[in-house]
mmCIF file of C-alpha atoms and ligand atoms in Angstrom:
data_model
loop_
_atom_site.group_PDB
_atom_site.id
_atom_site.type_symbol
_atom_site.label_atom_id
_atom_site.label_comp_id
_atom_site.label_asym_id
_atom_site.label_seq_id
_atom_site.Cartn_x
_atom_site.Cartn_y
_atom_site.Cartn_z
ATOM 1 C CA MET A 41 25.907 29.688 -10.719
ATOM 2 C CA VAL A 42 23.295 28.555 -13.217
ATOM 3 C CA ASP A 43 22.024 31.762 -14.716
ATOM 4 C CA LYS A 44 25.475 32.956 -15.610
ATOM 5 C CA VAL A 45 25.854 31.066 -18.879
ATOM 6 C CA TYR A 46 22.327 31.229 -20.243
ATOM 7 C CA SER A 47 21.587 33.938 -22.686
ATOM 8 C CA GLU A 48 18.425 35.972 -22.455
ATOM 9 C CA GLU A 49 16.955 34.178 -25.499
ATOM 10 C CA ASP A 50 17.134 30.853 -23.622
ATOM 11 C CA SER A 51 14.438 32.060 -21.247
ATOM 12 C CA TYR A 52 11.895 32.032 -24.119
ATOM 13 C CA PHE A 53 12.048 28.221 -24.211
ATOM 14 C CA PRO A 54 10.637 25.725 -21.690
ATOM 15 C CA HIS A 55 13.953 23.893 -21.237
ATOM 16 C CA PRO A 56 17.537 25.032 -21.037
ATOM 17 C CA PRO A 57 19.521 23.996 -24.134
ATOM 18 C CA ILE A 58 22.197 21.301 -24.136
ATOM 19 C CA HIS A 59 25.468 22.962 -25.055
ATOM 20 C CA ARG A 60 27.701 20.578 -26.950
ATOM 21 C CA PHE A 61 31.249 21.800 -26.461
ATOM 22 C CA THR A 62 34.667 20.943 -25.193
ATOM 23 C CA SER A 63 36.076 24.425 -24.552
ATOM 24 C CA GLY A 64 34.240 27.635 -23.871
ATOM 25 C CA ILE A 65 35.226 30.612 -26.029
ATOM 26 C CA TYR A 66 36.553 33.748 -24.342
ATOM 27 C CA PRO A 67 35.779 37.144 -25.809
ATOM 28 C CA ASP A 68 39.080 38.609 -24.616
ATOM 29 C CA PHE A 69 42.265 37.864 -22.700
ATOM 30 C CA GLU A 70 41.003 39.284 -19.428
ATOM 31 C CA SER A 71 37.989 36.963 -19.230
ATOM 32 C CA LEU A 72 40.296 34.018 -20.021
ATOM 33 C CA MET A 73 42.561 34.961 -17.124
ATOM 34 C CA TYR A 74 39.601 35.395 -14.795
ATOM 35 C CA ALA A 75 38.011 32.076 -15.802
ATOM 36 C CA SER A 76 41.213 30.135 -15.254
ATOM 37 C CA GLN A 77 41.594 31.657 -11.795
ATOM 38 C CA ASP A 78 38.097 30.904 -10.581
ATOM 39 C CA SER A 79 35.909 28.721 -12.772
ATOM 40 C CA LEU A 80 33.073 28.821 -10.214
ATOM 41 C CA LYS A 81 32.681 32.579 -10.311
ATOM 42 C CA SER A 82 33.467 33.201 -13.953
ATOM 43 C CA ARG A 83 30.465 33.511 -16.257
ATOM 44 C CA TYR A 84 32.370 31.786 -19.063
ATOM 45 C CA PRO A 85 32.542 27.975 -19.211
ATOM 46 C CA ARG A 86 36.155 26.897 -19.354
ATOM 47 C CA TYR A 87 36.178 23.279 -20.455
ATOM 48 C CA SER A 88 33.110 21.033 -20.289
ATOM 49 C CA ARG A 89 34.798 18.591 -17.891
ATOM 50 C CA PHE A 90 34.546 21.366 -15.283
ATOM 51 C CA GLY A 91 30.790 21.606 -15.762
ATOM 52 C CA THR A 92 28.310 22.746 -18.389
ATOM 53 C CA PRO A 93 25.144 24.848 -18.149
ATOM 54 C CA MET A 94 23.107 21.636 -18.102
ATOM 55 C CA THR A 95 25.161 19.935 -15.368
ATOM 56 C CA ASP A 96 24.977 23.177 -13.362
ATOM 57 C CA THR A 97 21.189 23.160 -13.771
ATOM 58 C CA VAL A 98 20.678 19.634 -12.466
ATOM 59 C CA GLU A 99 23.232 20.109 -9.694
ATOM 60 C CA CYS A 100 21.299 23.138 -8.458
ATOM 61 C CA GLU A 101 18.005 21.282 -8.694
ATOM 62 C CA ILE A 102 19.310 18.298 -6.690
ATOM 63 C CA THR A 103 20.743 20.684 -4.081
ATOM 64 C CA ARG A 104 17.354 22.374 -3.832
ATOM 65 C CA LEU A 105 15.639 19.008 -3.281
ATOM 66 C CA GLU A 106 18.266 17.408 -1.040
ATOM 67 C CA GLY A 107 19.453 20.396 0.991
ATOM 68 C CA GLY A 108 23.164 20.836 1.618
ATOM 69 C CA TYR A 109 25.641 23.265 0.122
ATOM 70 C CA ARG A 110 26.160 22.234 -3.503
ATOM 71 C CA SER A 111 26.065 19.184 -5.745
ATOM 72 C CA LEU A 112 28.483 17.657 -8.222
ATOM 73 C CA SER A 113 27.570 15.418 -11.136
ATOM 74 C CA THR A 114 29.501 12.367 -12.311
ATOM 75 C CA CYS A 115 29.361 9.940 -15.240
ATOM 76 C CA SER A 116 27.727 7.200 -13.111
ATOM 77 C CA GLY A 117 26.456 6.495 -9.614
ATOM 78 C CA LEU A 118 29.359 4.126 -9.073
ATOM 79 C CA ALA A 119 31.853 6.829 -10.124
ATOM 80 C CA ALA A 120 30.208 9.199 -7.625
ATOM 81 C CA ILE A 121 30.724 6.635 -4.865
ATOM 82 C CA THR A 122 34.287 5.606 -5.737
ATOM 83 C CA SER A 123 35.281 9.272 -6.218
ATOM 84 C CA VAL A 124 34.012 10.242 -2.778
ATOM 85 C CA LEU A 125 35.808 7.242 -1.240
ATOM 86 C CA MET A 126 39.055 8.112 -3.044
ATOM 87 C CA SER A 127 38.855 11.771 -2.097
ATOM 88 C CA PHE A 128 38.414 10.969 1.621
ATOM 89 C CA LEU A 129 40.632 7.959 2.271
ATOM 90 C CA ARG A 130 44.368 7.446 2.652
ATOM 91 C CA PRO A 131 46.469 4.304 3.319
ATOM 92 C CA GLY A 132 45.984 3.070 6.883
ATOM 93 C CA ASP A 133 42.427 4.400 7.193
ATOM 94 C CA HIS A 134 39.483 2.235 8.199
ATOM 95 C CA ILE A 135 35.886 2.476 7.042
ATOM 96 C CA LEU A 136 32.574 1.086 8.258
ATOM 97 C CA MET A 137 30.124 0.086 5.559
ATOM 98 C CA THR A 138 26.655 -1.449 5.179
ATOM 99 C CA ARG A 139 27.182 -5.176 4.512
ATOM 100 C CA SER A 140 24.384 -5.433 1.913
ATOM 101 C CA VAL A 141 25.796 -2.431 0.048
ATOM 102 C CA TYR A 142 25.402 -2.280 -3.748
ATOM 103 C CA GLU A 143 27.702 -5.091 -4.785
ATOM 104 C CA PRO A 144 30.075 -3.220 -7.147
ATOM 105 C CA VAL A 145 30.850 -0.853 -4.251
ATOM 106 C CA ARG A 146 31.882 -3.765 -2.022
ATOM 107 C CA CYS A 147 33.996 -5.144 -4.877
ATOM 108 C CA PHE A 148 35.744 -1.770 -5.279
ATOM 109 C CA VAL A 149 36.478 -1.617 -1.549
ATOM 110 C CA MET A 150 37.742 -5.192 -1.384
ATOM 111 C CA THR A 151 40.025 -4.822 -4.388
ATOM 112 C CA TYR A 152 41.340 -1.292 -4.823
ATOM 113 C CA LEU A 153 40.931 0.078 -1.293
ATOM 114 C CA PHE A 154 42.318 -3.066 0.331
ATOM 115 C CA GLU A 155 45.293 -2.879 -2.046
ATOM 116 C CA LEU A 156 45.922 0.684 -0.853
ATOM 117 C CA GLY A 157 46.008 -0.544 2.744
ATOM 118 C CA ILE A 158 42.567 0.812 3.636
ATOM 119 C CA SER A 159 40.559 -1.606 5.766
ATOM 120 C CA ALA A 160 36.800 -2.014 5.990
ATOM 121 C CA THR A 161 34.293 -3.596 8.347
ATOM 122 C CA PHE A 162 30.949 -4.513 6.810
ATOM 123 C CA LEU A 163 28.064 -4.166 9.270
ATOM 124 C CA SER A 164 24.554 -5.579 9.359
ATOM 125 C CA ALA A 165 21.677 -3.332 10.426
ATOM 126 C CA ASP A 166 21.885 -4.895 13.922
ATOM 127 C CA GLU A 167 25.608 -4.205 14.136
ATOM 128 C CA PHE A 168 24.999 -0.586 13.102
ATOM 129 C CA GLY A 169 22.903 -0.427 16.292
ATOM 130 C CA HIS A 170 26.143 -1.039 18.262
ATOM 131 C CA LEU A 171 28.269 1.196 16.089
ATOM 132 C CA GLU A 172 30.634 2.294 18.875
ATOM 133 C CA ASP A 173 31.887 -1.325 19.150
ATOM 134 C CA TYR A 174 33.252 -1.109 15.605
ATOM 135 C CA VAL A 175 34.731 2.388 15.509
ATOM 136 C CA THR A 176 38.528 2.488 15.886
ATOM 137 C CA ASP A 177 41.040 5.326 16.022
ATOM 138 C CA LYS A 178 41.619 4.730 12.329
ATOM 139 C CA THR A 179 37.958 4.963 11.305
ATOM 140 C CA LYS A 180 37.718 7.889 8.881
ATOM 141 C CA LEU A 181 34.424 7.285 7.231
ATOM 142 C CA ILE A 182 31.067 5.611 7.757
ATOM 143 C CA TYR A 183 29.325 4.624 4.538
ATOM 144 C CA VAL A 184 25.653 3.755 4.727
ATOM 145 C CA GLU A 185 23.323 2.441 2.065
ATOM 146 C CA SER A 186 19.786 2.475 3.448
ATOM 147 C CA PRO A 187 17.467 0.794 2.628
ATOM 148 C CA SER A 188 20.223 -1.367 1.168
ATOM 149 C CA SER A 189 20.262 -3.291 -2.088
ATOM 150 C CA ASN A 190 17.898 -6.273 -2.531
ATOM 151 C CA ILE A 191 17.061 -6.873 1.152
ATOM 152 C CA PHE A 192 16.515 -3.254 2.204
ATOM 153 C CA GLU A 193 18.363 -3.234 5.520
ATOM 154 C CA VAL A 194 17.515 0.046 7.266
ATOM 155 C CA THR A 195 20.019 2.078 9.298
ATOM 156 C CA ASP A 196 19.207 4.462 12.147
ATOM 157 C CA ILE A 197 20.837 7.464 10.488
ATOM 158 C CA ASP A 198 20.415 9.894 13.412
ATOM 159 C CA ALA A 199 22.378 7.546 15.671
ATOM 160 C CA VAL A 200 25.124 7.132 13.043
ATOM 161 C CA ALA A 201 25.415 10.891 12.413
ATOM 162 C CA LYS A 202 25.503 11.643 16.145
ATOM 163 C CA LEU A 203 28.311 9.218 16.921
ATOM 164 C CA ALA A 204 30.261 10.208 13.796
ATOM 165 C CA ARG A 205 30.090 13.926 14.660
ATOM 166 C CA LEU A 206 31.322 13.185 18.182
ATOM 167 C CA ARG A 207 34.258 11.203 16.844
ATOM 168 C CA GLY A 208 35.054 13.462 13.873
ATOM 169 C CA ILE A 209 34.225 10.764 11.314
ATOM 170 C CA ALA A 210 32.771 11.654 7.898
ATOM 171 C CA THR A 211 29.374 10.166 7.016
ATOM 172 C CA ILE A 212 28.295 9.246 3.515
ATOM 173 C CA ILE A 213 24.996 7.771 2.421
ATOM 174 C CA ASP A 214 23.860 6.206 -0.824
ATOM 175 C CA ASN A 215 20.340 7.653 -0.998
ATOM 176 C CA THR A 216 19.444 6.146 -4.386
ATOM 177 C CA TRP A 217 16.576 4.053 -2.980
ATOM 178 C CA SER A 218 14.910 7.103 -1.411
ATOM 179 C CA THR A 219 15.477 9.800 -4.002
ATOM 180 C CA PRO A 220 15.516 13.262 -2.382
ATOM 181 C CA LEU A 221 11.722 12.989 -2.035
ATOM 182 C CA LEU A 222 11.548 10.246 0.598
ATOM 183 C CA LEU A 223 14.466 11.186 2.870
ATOM 184 C CA ASN A 224 17.024 14.016 3.095
ATOM 185 C CA PRO A 225 19.976 12.632 5.068
ATOM 186 C CA LEU A 226 21.857 15.957 5.179
ATOM 187 C CA HIS A 227 19.060 17.261 7.422
ATOM 188 C CA HIS A 228 19.888 14.367 9.751
ATOM 189 C CA GLY A 229 23.549 15.317 10.069
ATOM 190 C CA PHE A 230 25.109 13.317 7.223
ATOM 191 C CA ASP A 231 27.989 15.004 5.378
ATOM 192 C CA VAL A 232 27.647 13.607 1.871
ATOM 193 C CA VAL A 233 24.682 12.185 -0.057
ATOM 194 C CA ILE A 234 25.165 10.173 -3.239
ATOM 195 C CA HIS A 235 22.567 9.261 -5.841
ATOM 196 C CA SER A 236 22.736 7.034 -8.829
ATOM 197 C CA ALA A 237 20.656 9.209 -11.156
ATOM 198 C CA SER A 238 20.363 6.168 -13.429
ATOM 199 C CA LYS A 239 17.506 4.837 -11.288
ATOM 200 C CA TYR A 240 14.436 6.850 -10.185
ATOM 201 C CA LEU A 241 15.925 10.298 -10.759
ATOM 202 C CA ALA A 242 16.370 10.100 -14.537
ATOM 203 C CA GLY A 243 13.732 7.376 -14.359
ATOM 204 C CA HIS A 244 13.489 6.105 -17.939
ATOM 205 C CA SER A 245 16.375 3.604 -18.168
ATOM 206 C CA ASP A 246 18.053 5.845 -20.729
ATOM 207 C CA ALA A 247 20.898 7.509 -18.839
ATOM 208 C CA VAL A 248 23.744 6.496 -16.536
ATOM 209 C CA MET A 249 24.790 9.296 -14.224
ATOM 210 C CA GLY A 250 25.598 10.045 -10.596
ATOM 211 C CA ILE A 251 25.263 13.032 -8.342
ATOM 212 C CA ILE A 252 26.932 14.003 -5.056
ATOM 213 C CA THR A 253 25.535 16.576 -2.611
ATOM 214 C CA THR A 254 27.678 17.744 0.284
ATOM 215 C CA THR A 255 27.845 20.120 3.205
ATOM 216 C CA GLU A 256 30.058 23.177 2.711
ATOM 217 C CA GLN A 257 32.948 21.494 4.545
ATOM 218 C CA TYR A 258 33.197 18.563 2.137
ATOM 219 C CA TYR A 259 32.420 20.323 -1.131
ATOM 220 C CA GLU A 260 35.915 21.464 -2.099
ATOM 221 C CA PRO A 261 37.743 18.193 -1.372
ATOM 222 C CA VAL A 262 35.243 16.235 -3.481
ATOM 223 C CA ARG A 263 35.182 18.826 -6.271
ATOM 224 C CA ARG A 264 38.981 18.898 -6.365
ATOM 225 C CA TYR A 265 39.124 15.115 -6.695
ATOM 226 C CA LEU A 266 36.581 15.064 -9.534
ATOM 227 C CA ILE A 267 38.472 17.750 -11.431
ATOM 228 C CA LYS A 268 41.874 16.168 -10.872
ATOM 229 C CA SER A 269 40.705 12.686 -11.823
ATOM 230 C CA GLY A 270 38.530 13.782 -14.756
ATOM 231 C CA VAL A 271 35.229 12.396 -13.491
ATOM 232 C CA CYS A 272 32.389 14.424 -15.013
ATOM 233 C CA ALA A 273 28.898 14.055 -16.494
ATOM 234 C CA GLY A 274 27.690 14.503 -20.064
ATOM 235 C CA GLY A 275 25.129 17.011 -21.316
ATOM 236 C CA GLU A 276 22.689 14.462 -22.778
ATOM 237 C CA GLU A 277 22.589 12.465 -19.546
ATOM 238 C CA SER A 278 22.129 15.636 -17.540
ATOM 239 C CA PHE A 279 19.193 16.557 -19.764
ATOM 240 C CA SER A 280 17.626 13.097 -19.140
ATOM 241 C CA LEU A 281 18.023 13.768 -15.442
ATOM 242 C CA TYR A 282 16.572 17.263 -15.815
ATOM 243 C CA LYS A 283 13.492 15.848 -17.572
ATOM 244 C CA GLY A 284 13.204 12.920 -15.164
ATOM 245 C CA LEU A 285 13.161 15.198 -12.134
ATOM 246 C CA LYS A 286 10.064 16.938 -13.480
ATOM 247 C CA THR A 287 8.007 13.730 -13.220
ATOM 248 C CA LEU A 288 9.767 12.090 -10.270
ATOM 249 C CA ALA A 289 7.007 12.751 -7.731
ATOM 250 C CA VAL A 290 4.177 11.389 -9.915
ATOM 251 C CA ARG A 291 6.172 8.374 -11.007
ATOM 252 C CA LEU A 292 7.114 7.471 -7.448
ATOM 253 C CA LYS A 293 3.533 7.821 -6.259
ATOM 254 C CA ILE A 294 2.246 5.456 -8.948
ATOM 255 C CA GLN A 295 5.120 3.001 -8.452
ATOM 256 C CA GLN A 296 4.636 2.940 -4.700
ATOM 257 C CA GLY A 297 0.873 2.343 -5.050
ATOM 258 C CA THR A 298 1.397 -0.472 -7.539
ATOM 259 C CA ALA A 299 4.127 -2.076 -5.407
ATOM 260 C CA GLN A 300 1.746 -2.093 -2.431
ATOM 261 C CA LYS A 301 -0.892 -3.808 -4.543
ATOM 262 C CA LEU A 302 1.554 -6.449 -5.798
ATOM 263 C CA ILE A 303 2.919 -7.042 -2.289
ATOM 264 C CA ARG A 304 -0.621 -7.598 -0.960
ATOM 265 C CA MET A 305 -1.243 -10.132 -3.733
ATOM 266 C CA LEU A 306 2.078 -11.912 -3.090
ATOM 267 C CA LEU A 307 1.507 -12.177 0.667
ATOM 268 C CA THR A 308 -1.409 -14.546 0.084
ATOM 269 C CA HIS A 309 -0.076 -16.321 -3.010
ATOM 270 C CA PRO A 310 0.611 -20.031 -2.305
ATOM 271 C CA ALA A 311 3.860 -20.054 -4.361
ATOM 272 C CA ILE A 312 5.516 -17.328 -2.260
ATOM 273 C CA SER A 313 7.899 -18.089 0.637
ATOM 274 C CA THR A 314 8.875 -14.544 1.677
ATOM 275 C CA VAL A 315 8.178 -10.965 0.661
ATOM 276 C CA ILE A 316 10.866 -8.417 1.577
ATOM 277 C CA SER A 317 9.971 -4.730 1.890
ATOM 278 C CA PRO A 318 10.847 -2.286 4.671
ATOM 279 C CA ASP A 319 7.204 -1.199 4.441
ATOM 280 C CA LEU A 320 6.068 -4.555 5.900
ATOM 281 C CA PRO A 321 5.841 -4.986 9.690
ATOM 282 C CA SER A 322 7.592 -8.365 9.226
ATOM 283 C CA HIS A 323 10.779 -6.563 8.028
ATOM 284 C CA SER A 324 13.399 -6.182 10.765
ATOM 285 C CA GLY A 325 13.986 -2.546 9.779
ATOM 286 C CA HIS A 326 10.293 -1.583 9.675
ATOM 287 C CA GLU A 327 10.280 0.484 12.845
ATOM 288 C CA ILE A 328 13.302 2.587 11.859
ATOM 289 C CA PHE A 329 11.910 2.836 8.325
ATOM 290 C CA CYS A 330 8.649 4.347 9.629
ATOM 291 C CA LYS A 331 10.634 6.823 11.717
ATOM 292 C CA TYR A 332 12.565 8.297 8.767
ATOM 293 C CA TYR A 333 10.984 7.651 5.388
ATOM 294 C CA ARG A 334 8.041 9.649 4.038
ATOM 295 C CA GLN A 335 6.787 6.611 2.112
ATOM 296 C CA SER A 336 8.040 3.525 0.295
ATOM 297 C CA ASN A 337 8.932 3.224 -3.406
ATOM 298 C CA GLY A 338 8.324 0.684 -6.166
ATOM 299 C CA LEU A 339 10.956 -1.854 -5.105
ATOM 300 C CA PHE A 340 10.480 -5.091 -3.229
ATOM 301 C CA SER A 341 11.883 -8.620 -3.208
ATOM 302 C CA PHE A 342 10.318 -12.017 -2.841
ATOM 303 C CA SER A 343 11.349 -15.649 -2.783
ATOM 304 C CA VAL A 344 9.835 -18.904 -3.970
ATOM 305 C CA LYS A 345 10.896 -22.491 -3.382
ATOM 306 C CA LYS A 346 13.705 -23.103 -5.871
ATOM 307 C CA PRO A 347 11.959 -24.239 -9.096
ATOM 308 C CA THR A 348 13.269 -26.660 -11.693
ATOM 309 C CA ASP A 349 14.886 -24.918 -14.681
ATOM 310 C CA GLN A 350 11.838 -25.865 -16.747
ATOM 311 C CA LYS A 351 9.385 -24.278 -14.284
ATOM 312 C CA ARG A 352 11.569 -21.203 -13.901
ATOM 313 C CA ASP A 353 11.535 -20.706 -17.667
ATOM 314 C CA ASP A 354 7.745 -21.224 -17.794
ATOM 315 C CA PHE A 355 7.395 -18.558 -15.106
ATOM 316 C CA LEU A 356 9.561 -16.101 -17.052
ATOM 317 C CA ARG A 357 7.767 -16.824 -20.328
ATOM 318 C CA GLU A 358 4.467 -15.924 -18.699
ATOM 319 C CA LEU A 359 5.860 -12.528 -17.688
ATOM 320 C CA LYS A 360 5.252 -10.373 -20.737
ATOM 321 C CA THR A 361 5.559 -6.945 -19.114
ATOM 322 C CA PHE A 362 8.188 -7.616 -16.446
ATOM 323 C CA LYS A 363 11.572 -7.812 -18.114
ATOM 324 C CA LEU A 364 14.615 -9.602 -16.743
ATOM 325 C CA ALA A 365 17.015 -6.689 -16.156
ATOM 326 C CA TYR A 366 19.533 -5.415 -13.615
ATOM 327 C CA GLY A 367 18.627 -1.740 -13.632
ATOM 328 C CA TRP A 368 15.710 -0.421 -11.627
ATOM 329 C CA GLY A 369 13.700 2.722 -11.036
ATOM 330 C CA GLY A 370 12.563 3.098 -14.655
ATOM 331 C CA VAL A 371 9.003 3.362 -15.967
ATOM 332 C CA ASP A 372 9.083 -0.265 -17.191
ATOM 333 C CA SER A 373 8.644 -3.091 -14.692
ATOM 334 C CA CYS A 374 11.518 -5.511 -14.326
ATOM 335 C CA MET A 375 13.014 -8.104 -11.989
ATOM 336 C CA ILE A 376 16.350 -9.756 -11.339
ATOM 337 C CA PRO A 377 17.427 -12.752 -9.236
ATOM 338 C CA PHE A 378 19.871 -12.305 -6.350
ATOM 339 C CA ARG A 379 21.858 -14.821 -4.352
ATOM 340 C CA SER A 380 20.229 -14.677 -0.913
ATOM 341 C CA PRO A 381 19.469 -12.293 1.965
ATOM 342 C CA ASP A 382 22.844 -13.285 3.373
ATOM 343 C CA TRP A 383 25.314 -11.226 1.368
ATOM 344 C CA MET A 384 27.896 -13.962 0.868
ATOM 345 C CA THR A 385 26.084 -17.241 0.284
ATOM 346 C CA GLN A 386 23.955 -18.654 -2.475
ATOM 347 C CA ASP A 387 20.622 -19.944 -1.171
ATOM 348 C CA GLU A 388 20.160 -23.472 -2.485
ATOM 349 C CA GLU A 389 16.550 -23.836 -1.331
ATOM 350 C CA GLN A 390 14.993 -20.578 -2.484
ATOM 351 C CA LEU A 391 14.972 -18.406 -5.578
ATOM 352 C CA PHE A 392 15.148 -14.708 -4.623
ATOM 353 C CA LEU A 393 13.955 -12.010 -7.012
ATOM 354 C CA ARG A 394 13.988 -8.230 -6.702
ATOM 355 C CA VAL A 395 11.169 -6.428 -8.469
ATOM 356 C CA SER A 396 11.169 -2.846 -9.724
ATOM 357 C CA VAL A 397 7.647 -1.717 -10.535
ATOM 358 C CA GLY A 398 7.093 0.592 -13.492
ATOM 359 C CA ILE A 399 4.110 2.780 -14.308
ATOM 360 C CA GLU A 400 2.022 0.187 -16.194
ATOM 361 C CA ASP A 401 -1.511 -0.605 -15.031
ATOM 362 C CA ALA A 402 -1.386 -2.081 -11.527
ATOM 363 C CA ASP A 403 -4.210 -4.626 -12.006
ATOM 364 C CA MET A 404 -2.626 -5.893 -15.202
ATOM 365 C CA LEU A 405 0.752 -6.315 -13.460
ATOM 366 C CA ALA A 406 -0.845 -8.128 -10.514
ATOM 367 C CA ALA A 407 -2.738 -10.509 -12.807
ATOM 368 C CA GLU A 408 0.384 -11.202 -14.884
ATOM 369 C CA LEU A 409 2.593 -11.879 -11.868
ATOM 370 C CA SER A 410 -0.020 -14.052 -10.199
ATOM 371 C CA SER A 411 -0.533 -16.115 -13.330
ATOM 372 C CA ALA A 412 3.238 -16.515 -13.849
ATOM 373 C CA LEU A 413 3.673 -17.649 -10.236
ATOM 374 C CA SER A 414 1.077 -20.371 -10.755
ATOM 375 C CA LYS A 415 3.546 -21.985 -13.213
ATOM 376 C CA LEU A 416 5.983 -22.651 -10.365
HETATM 377 C C1 PLP B 555 22.679 1.231 -9.449
HETATM 378 C C2 PLP B 555 23.163 1.641 -8.136
HETATM 379 C C3 PLP B 555 24.371 2.323 -7.986
HETATM 380 C C4 PLP B 555 25.304 2.587 -9.150
HETATM 381 O O1 PLP B 555 24.770 3.487 -10.055
HETATM 382 P P1 PLP B 555 25.222 3.561 -11.602
HETATM 383 O O2 PLP B 555 24.637 4.852 -12.034
HETATM 384 O O3 PLP B 555 24.606 2.375 -12.268
HETATM 385 O O4 PLP B 555 26.702 3.530 -11.637
HETATM 386 C C5 PLP B 555 24.733 2.738 -6.736
HETATM 387 N N1 PLP B 555 23.969 2.485 -5.666
HETATM 388 C C6 PLP B 555 22.812 1.833 -5.763
HETATM 389 C C7 PLP B 555 22.004 1.589 -4.541
HETATM 390 C C8 PLP B 555 22.362 1.373 -6.997
HETATM 391 O O5 PLP B 555 21.227 0.681 -7.080
#
């Protein structure tokens, strides 16, 4: 697929070029007819919404890393998720979903899917352990995010895939936390893997993009939906992803090492109430985590006794490197507060923060965080 649109001259350069175009140009009528019949096989790009050389390149690279049949790129991780949900579900269907799923996904389900008459049951990691109790005749899809947002609930994916295959239910996983380097869910029997490329994959907080990798069975339905609904990815973002993938392994290694160092410091810091990481034996998902994941990443959460507004601001002022930001997985360290480990309620006693570690010096980050915590 990829080589078809690159000219021979392109191979003299270290990176494929970004082609900025809306429509491809056909040399003659016959190639136009052929391209409109089968855009996958034709060597001529038809219209950039159907894919560009750069989106083809990153799709092939993600497929190589993740396994599966082929990948499809989208304008955001959230668009990848909502597109897959829309392409699979019809009124009357029921879905099972991780309760601590990325919040905008839950919002989408509870507004647009509910309005379409699609019902959902949100399950904790424990409830996923008794999955058969929640499956109904209407269950069409099981959607897992593991480790999940902020509290990193871990799901036993082999058990989910096994039951789903038996019952003919499609399985989808948001694998953003893991990247294709830490876990490949398609090898465990999942049907569709989704990544927000905006996090570790592109890795520099400069691009919003999503990517979907599927088995052969689910490729066409998802591709058809993306084409019919106009969801596609841009060339510049795809190039950010292309570049990010080249350094993903080194970044993750540094970020994981630094996170471990910070976690060790936090565990003995007097201001800290809890540290949340699936890498810690105290985490309820630790055992399953060790079974599946090659290593951890640079994310963890912690809580402190709820400070006064004054103390909270003193703490933040002391943090020069860590920025207050929602995104994660970039090379710059940041943190963001979240409501509580319970997905619905606001904890009145504790302040919860999720940290995303960048690639700055680990000792410097530990000293800065420790000193900021002493302000609380
Ligand atoms: C950020 C995020 C998304 C959404 O990705 P965007 O590219 O920002 O749309 C989906 N899932 C998880 C787990 C995320 O952290």
